[in-house]
PDB file of C-alpha atoms in Angstrom:
ATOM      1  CA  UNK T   1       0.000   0.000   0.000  1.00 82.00           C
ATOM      2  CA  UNK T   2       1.172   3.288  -0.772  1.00 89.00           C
ATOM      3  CA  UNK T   3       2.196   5.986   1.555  1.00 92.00           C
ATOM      4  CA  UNK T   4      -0.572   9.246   0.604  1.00 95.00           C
ATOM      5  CA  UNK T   5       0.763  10.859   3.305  1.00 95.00           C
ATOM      6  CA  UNK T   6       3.473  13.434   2.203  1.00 96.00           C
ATOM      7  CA  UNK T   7       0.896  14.331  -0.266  1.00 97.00           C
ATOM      8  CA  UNK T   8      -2.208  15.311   1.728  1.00 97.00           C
ATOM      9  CA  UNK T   9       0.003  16.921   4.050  1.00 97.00           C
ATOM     10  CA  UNK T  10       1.324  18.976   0.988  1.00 97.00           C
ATOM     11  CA  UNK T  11      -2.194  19.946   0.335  1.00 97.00           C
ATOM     12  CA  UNK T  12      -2.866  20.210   3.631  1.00 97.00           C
ATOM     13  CA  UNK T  13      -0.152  23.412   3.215  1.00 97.00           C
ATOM     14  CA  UNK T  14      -1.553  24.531   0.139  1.00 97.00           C
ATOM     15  CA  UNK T  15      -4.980  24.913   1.802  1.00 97.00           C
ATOM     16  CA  UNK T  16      -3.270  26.982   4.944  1.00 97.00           C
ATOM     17  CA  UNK T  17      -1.739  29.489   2.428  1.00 96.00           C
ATOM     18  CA  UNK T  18      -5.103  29.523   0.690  1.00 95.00           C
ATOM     19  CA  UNK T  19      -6.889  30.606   3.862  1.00 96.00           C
ATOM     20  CA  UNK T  20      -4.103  33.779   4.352  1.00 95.00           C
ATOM     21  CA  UNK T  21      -4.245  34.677   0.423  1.00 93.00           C
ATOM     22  CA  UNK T  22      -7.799  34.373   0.000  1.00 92.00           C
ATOM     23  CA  UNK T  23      -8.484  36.174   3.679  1.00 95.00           C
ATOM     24  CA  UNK T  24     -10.809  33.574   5.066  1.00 96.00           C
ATOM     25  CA  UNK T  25     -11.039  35.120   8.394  1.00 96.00           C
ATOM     26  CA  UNK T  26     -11.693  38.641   6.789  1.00 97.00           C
ATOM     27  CA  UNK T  27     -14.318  37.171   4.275  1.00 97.00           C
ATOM     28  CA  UNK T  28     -16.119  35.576   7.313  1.00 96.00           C
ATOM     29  CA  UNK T  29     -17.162  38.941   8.667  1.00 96.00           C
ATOM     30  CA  UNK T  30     -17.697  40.507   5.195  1.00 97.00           C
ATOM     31  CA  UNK T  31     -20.270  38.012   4.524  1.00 97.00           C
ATOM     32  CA  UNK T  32     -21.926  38.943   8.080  1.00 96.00           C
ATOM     33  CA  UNK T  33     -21.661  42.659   6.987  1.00 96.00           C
ATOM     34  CA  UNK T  34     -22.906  42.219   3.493  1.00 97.00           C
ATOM     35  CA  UNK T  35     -25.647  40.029   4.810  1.00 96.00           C
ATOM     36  CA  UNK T  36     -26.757  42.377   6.740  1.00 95.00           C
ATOM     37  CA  UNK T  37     -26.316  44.992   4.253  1.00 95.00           C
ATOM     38  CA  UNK T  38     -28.454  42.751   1.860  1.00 95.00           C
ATOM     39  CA  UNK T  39     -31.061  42.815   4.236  1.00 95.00           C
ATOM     40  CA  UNK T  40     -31.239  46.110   4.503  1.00 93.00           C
ATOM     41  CA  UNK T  41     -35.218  47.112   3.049  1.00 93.00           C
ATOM     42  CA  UNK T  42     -33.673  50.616   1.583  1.00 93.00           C
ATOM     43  CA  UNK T  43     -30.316  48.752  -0.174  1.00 92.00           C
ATOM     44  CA  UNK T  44     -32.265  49.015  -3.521  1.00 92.00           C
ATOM     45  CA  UNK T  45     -33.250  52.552  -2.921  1.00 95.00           C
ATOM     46  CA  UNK T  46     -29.768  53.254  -4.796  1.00 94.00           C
ATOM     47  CA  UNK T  47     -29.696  50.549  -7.878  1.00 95.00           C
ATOM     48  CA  UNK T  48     -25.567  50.918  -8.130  1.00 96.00           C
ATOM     49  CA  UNK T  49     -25.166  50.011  -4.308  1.00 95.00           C
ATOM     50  CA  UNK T  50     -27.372  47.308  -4.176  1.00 95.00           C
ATOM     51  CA  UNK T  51     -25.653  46.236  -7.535  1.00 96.00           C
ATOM     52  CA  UNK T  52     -22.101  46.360  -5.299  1.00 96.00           C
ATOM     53  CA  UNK T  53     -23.402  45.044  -2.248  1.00 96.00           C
ATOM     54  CA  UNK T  54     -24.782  41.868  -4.250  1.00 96.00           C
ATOM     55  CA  UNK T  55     -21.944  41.296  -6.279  1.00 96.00           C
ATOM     56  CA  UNK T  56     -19.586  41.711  -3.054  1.00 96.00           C
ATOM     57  CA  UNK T  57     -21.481  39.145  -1.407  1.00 97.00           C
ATOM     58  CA  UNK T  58     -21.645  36.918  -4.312  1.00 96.00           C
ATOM     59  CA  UNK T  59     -17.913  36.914  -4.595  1.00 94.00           C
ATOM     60  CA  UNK T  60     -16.909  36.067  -0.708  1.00 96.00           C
ATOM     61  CA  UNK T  61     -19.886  33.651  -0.745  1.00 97.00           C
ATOM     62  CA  UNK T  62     -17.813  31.769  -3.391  1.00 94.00           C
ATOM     63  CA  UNK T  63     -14.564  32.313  -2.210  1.00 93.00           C
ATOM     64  CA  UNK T  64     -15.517  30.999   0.782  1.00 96.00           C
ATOM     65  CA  UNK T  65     -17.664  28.278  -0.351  1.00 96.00           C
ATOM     66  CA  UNK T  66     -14.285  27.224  -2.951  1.00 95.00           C
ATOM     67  CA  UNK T  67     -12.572  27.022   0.729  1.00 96.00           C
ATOM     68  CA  UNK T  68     -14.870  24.759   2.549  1.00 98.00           C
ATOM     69  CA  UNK T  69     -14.848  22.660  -0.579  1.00 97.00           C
ATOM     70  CA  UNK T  70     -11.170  22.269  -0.231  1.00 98.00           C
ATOM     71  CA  UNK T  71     -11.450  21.394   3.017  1.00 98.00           C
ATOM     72  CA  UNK T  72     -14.218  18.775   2.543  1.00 98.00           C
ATOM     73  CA  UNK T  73     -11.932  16.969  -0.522  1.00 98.00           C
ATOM     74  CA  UNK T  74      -8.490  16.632   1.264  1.00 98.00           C
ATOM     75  CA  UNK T  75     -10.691  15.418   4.557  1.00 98.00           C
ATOM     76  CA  UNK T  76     -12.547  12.639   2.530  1.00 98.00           C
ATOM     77  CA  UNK T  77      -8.997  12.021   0.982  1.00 97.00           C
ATOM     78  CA  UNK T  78      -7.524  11.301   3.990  1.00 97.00           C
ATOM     79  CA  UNK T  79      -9.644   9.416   5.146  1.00 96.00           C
ATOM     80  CA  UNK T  80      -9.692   7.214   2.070  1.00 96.00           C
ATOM     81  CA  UNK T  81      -6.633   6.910   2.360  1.00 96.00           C
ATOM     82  CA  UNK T  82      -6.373   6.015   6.493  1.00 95.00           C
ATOM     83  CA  UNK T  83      -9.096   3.300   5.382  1.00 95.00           C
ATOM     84  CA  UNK T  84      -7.554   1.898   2.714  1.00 94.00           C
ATOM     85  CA  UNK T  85      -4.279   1.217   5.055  1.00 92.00           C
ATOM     86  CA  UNK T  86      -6.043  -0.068   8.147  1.00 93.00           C
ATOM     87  CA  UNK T  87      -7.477  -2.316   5.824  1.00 93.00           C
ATOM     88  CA  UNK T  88      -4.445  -3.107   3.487  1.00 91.00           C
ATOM     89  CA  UNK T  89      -6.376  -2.489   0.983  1.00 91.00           C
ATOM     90  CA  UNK T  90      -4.349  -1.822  -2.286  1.00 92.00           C
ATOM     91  CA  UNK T  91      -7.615  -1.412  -4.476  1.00 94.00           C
ATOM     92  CA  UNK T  92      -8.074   2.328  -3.326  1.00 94.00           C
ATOM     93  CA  UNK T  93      -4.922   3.485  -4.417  1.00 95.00           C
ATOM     94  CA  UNK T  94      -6.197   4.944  -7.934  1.00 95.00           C
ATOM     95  CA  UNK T  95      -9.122   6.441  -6.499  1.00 96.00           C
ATOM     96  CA  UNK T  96      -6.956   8.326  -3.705  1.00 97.00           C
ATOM     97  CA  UNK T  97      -4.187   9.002  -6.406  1.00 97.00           C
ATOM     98  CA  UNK T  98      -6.720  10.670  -8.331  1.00 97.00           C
ATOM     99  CA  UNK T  99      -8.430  12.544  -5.659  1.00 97.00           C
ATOM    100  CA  UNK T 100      -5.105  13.980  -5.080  1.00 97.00           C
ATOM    101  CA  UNK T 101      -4.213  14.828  -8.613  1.00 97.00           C
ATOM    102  CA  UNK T 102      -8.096  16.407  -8.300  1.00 97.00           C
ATOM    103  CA  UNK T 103      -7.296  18.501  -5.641  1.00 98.00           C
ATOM    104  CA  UNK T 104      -3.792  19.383  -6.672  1.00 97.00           C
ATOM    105  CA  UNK T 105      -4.762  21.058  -9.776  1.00 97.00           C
ATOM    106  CA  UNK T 106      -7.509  22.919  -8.073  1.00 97.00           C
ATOM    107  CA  UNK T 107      -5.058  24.227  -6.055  1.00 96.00           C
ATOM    108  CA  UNK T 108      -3.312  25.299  -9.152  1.00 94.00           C
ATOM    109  CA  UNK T 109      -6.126  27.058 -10.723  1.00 93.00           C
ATOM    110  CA  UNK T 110      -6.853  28.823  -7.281  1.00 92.00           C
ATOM    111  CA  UNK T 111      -3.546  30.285  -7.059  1.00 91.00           C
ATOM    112  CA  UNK T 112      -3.400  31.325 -10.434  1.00 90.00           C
ATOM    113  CA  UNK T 113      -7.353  33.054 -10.385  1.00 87.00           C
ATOM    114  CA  UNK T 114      -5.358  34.628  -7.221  1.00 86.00           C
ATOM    115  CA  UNK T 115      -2.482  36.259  -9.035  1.00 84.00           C
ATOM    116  CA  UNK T 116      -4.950  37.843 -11.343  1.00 82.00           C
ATOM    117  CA  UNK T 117      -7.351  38.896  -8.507  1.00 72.00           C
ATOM    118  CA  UNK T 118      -7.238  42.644  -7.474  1.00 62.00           C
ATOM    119  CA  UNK T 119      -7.654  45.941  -8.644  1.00 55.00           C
ATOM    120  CA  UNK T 120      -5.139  45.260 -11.639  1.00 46.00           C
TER     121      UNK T 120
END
């Protein structure tokens, strides 16, 4: 049975330096703000601020909701791939190798959308 451990831990990194680029604890109370922004009853009063407030919200919503999904795959990874060595089970080894390949170029793509992500 393969060792899948260097790897998850790997992504396990990748998701730590995701949560300071991406400003997960910021985003957490921008969503609160917007949120309650959103359900403000005189937001649409002024069409371009409820335009910005929406799209803000739409934006952390899925920046955070990218995160959590993250999360979720390298969890269910890992525990794949603790399964598949307390039962010696070789059979799980593409599955897991694939998850990981999965997550690893989602990782790419993330830290690529993140270079291009600013006022620039």
């Amino acid at each position: 049975m393969q060792d899948f451990t260097p790897e998850i831990a790997e992504l396990r990194r990748r998701l730590d330096e995701a949560a300071v680029y991406l400003r997960i604890t910021d985003l957490v109370g921008q969503r609160t703000a917007l949120e309650g922004e959103m359900a403000d009853p005189d937001l649409w009063n002024d069409q371009d601020r409820g335009r910005r407030v929406q799209k803000d919200l739409s934006r952390v919503v899925e920046d955070l909701g990218l995160h959590e999904d993250l999360t979720t795959r390298i969890e269910d990874t890992e525990t794949l791939a603790e399964l598949a060595v307390e039962e010696d089970d070789e059979s799980y080894e593409a599955e897991i190798a694939d998850a990981l390949a999965g997550l690893a170029a989602s990782f790419d793509d993330l830290e690529v959308r993140s270079l291009f992500s600013g006022k620039y």
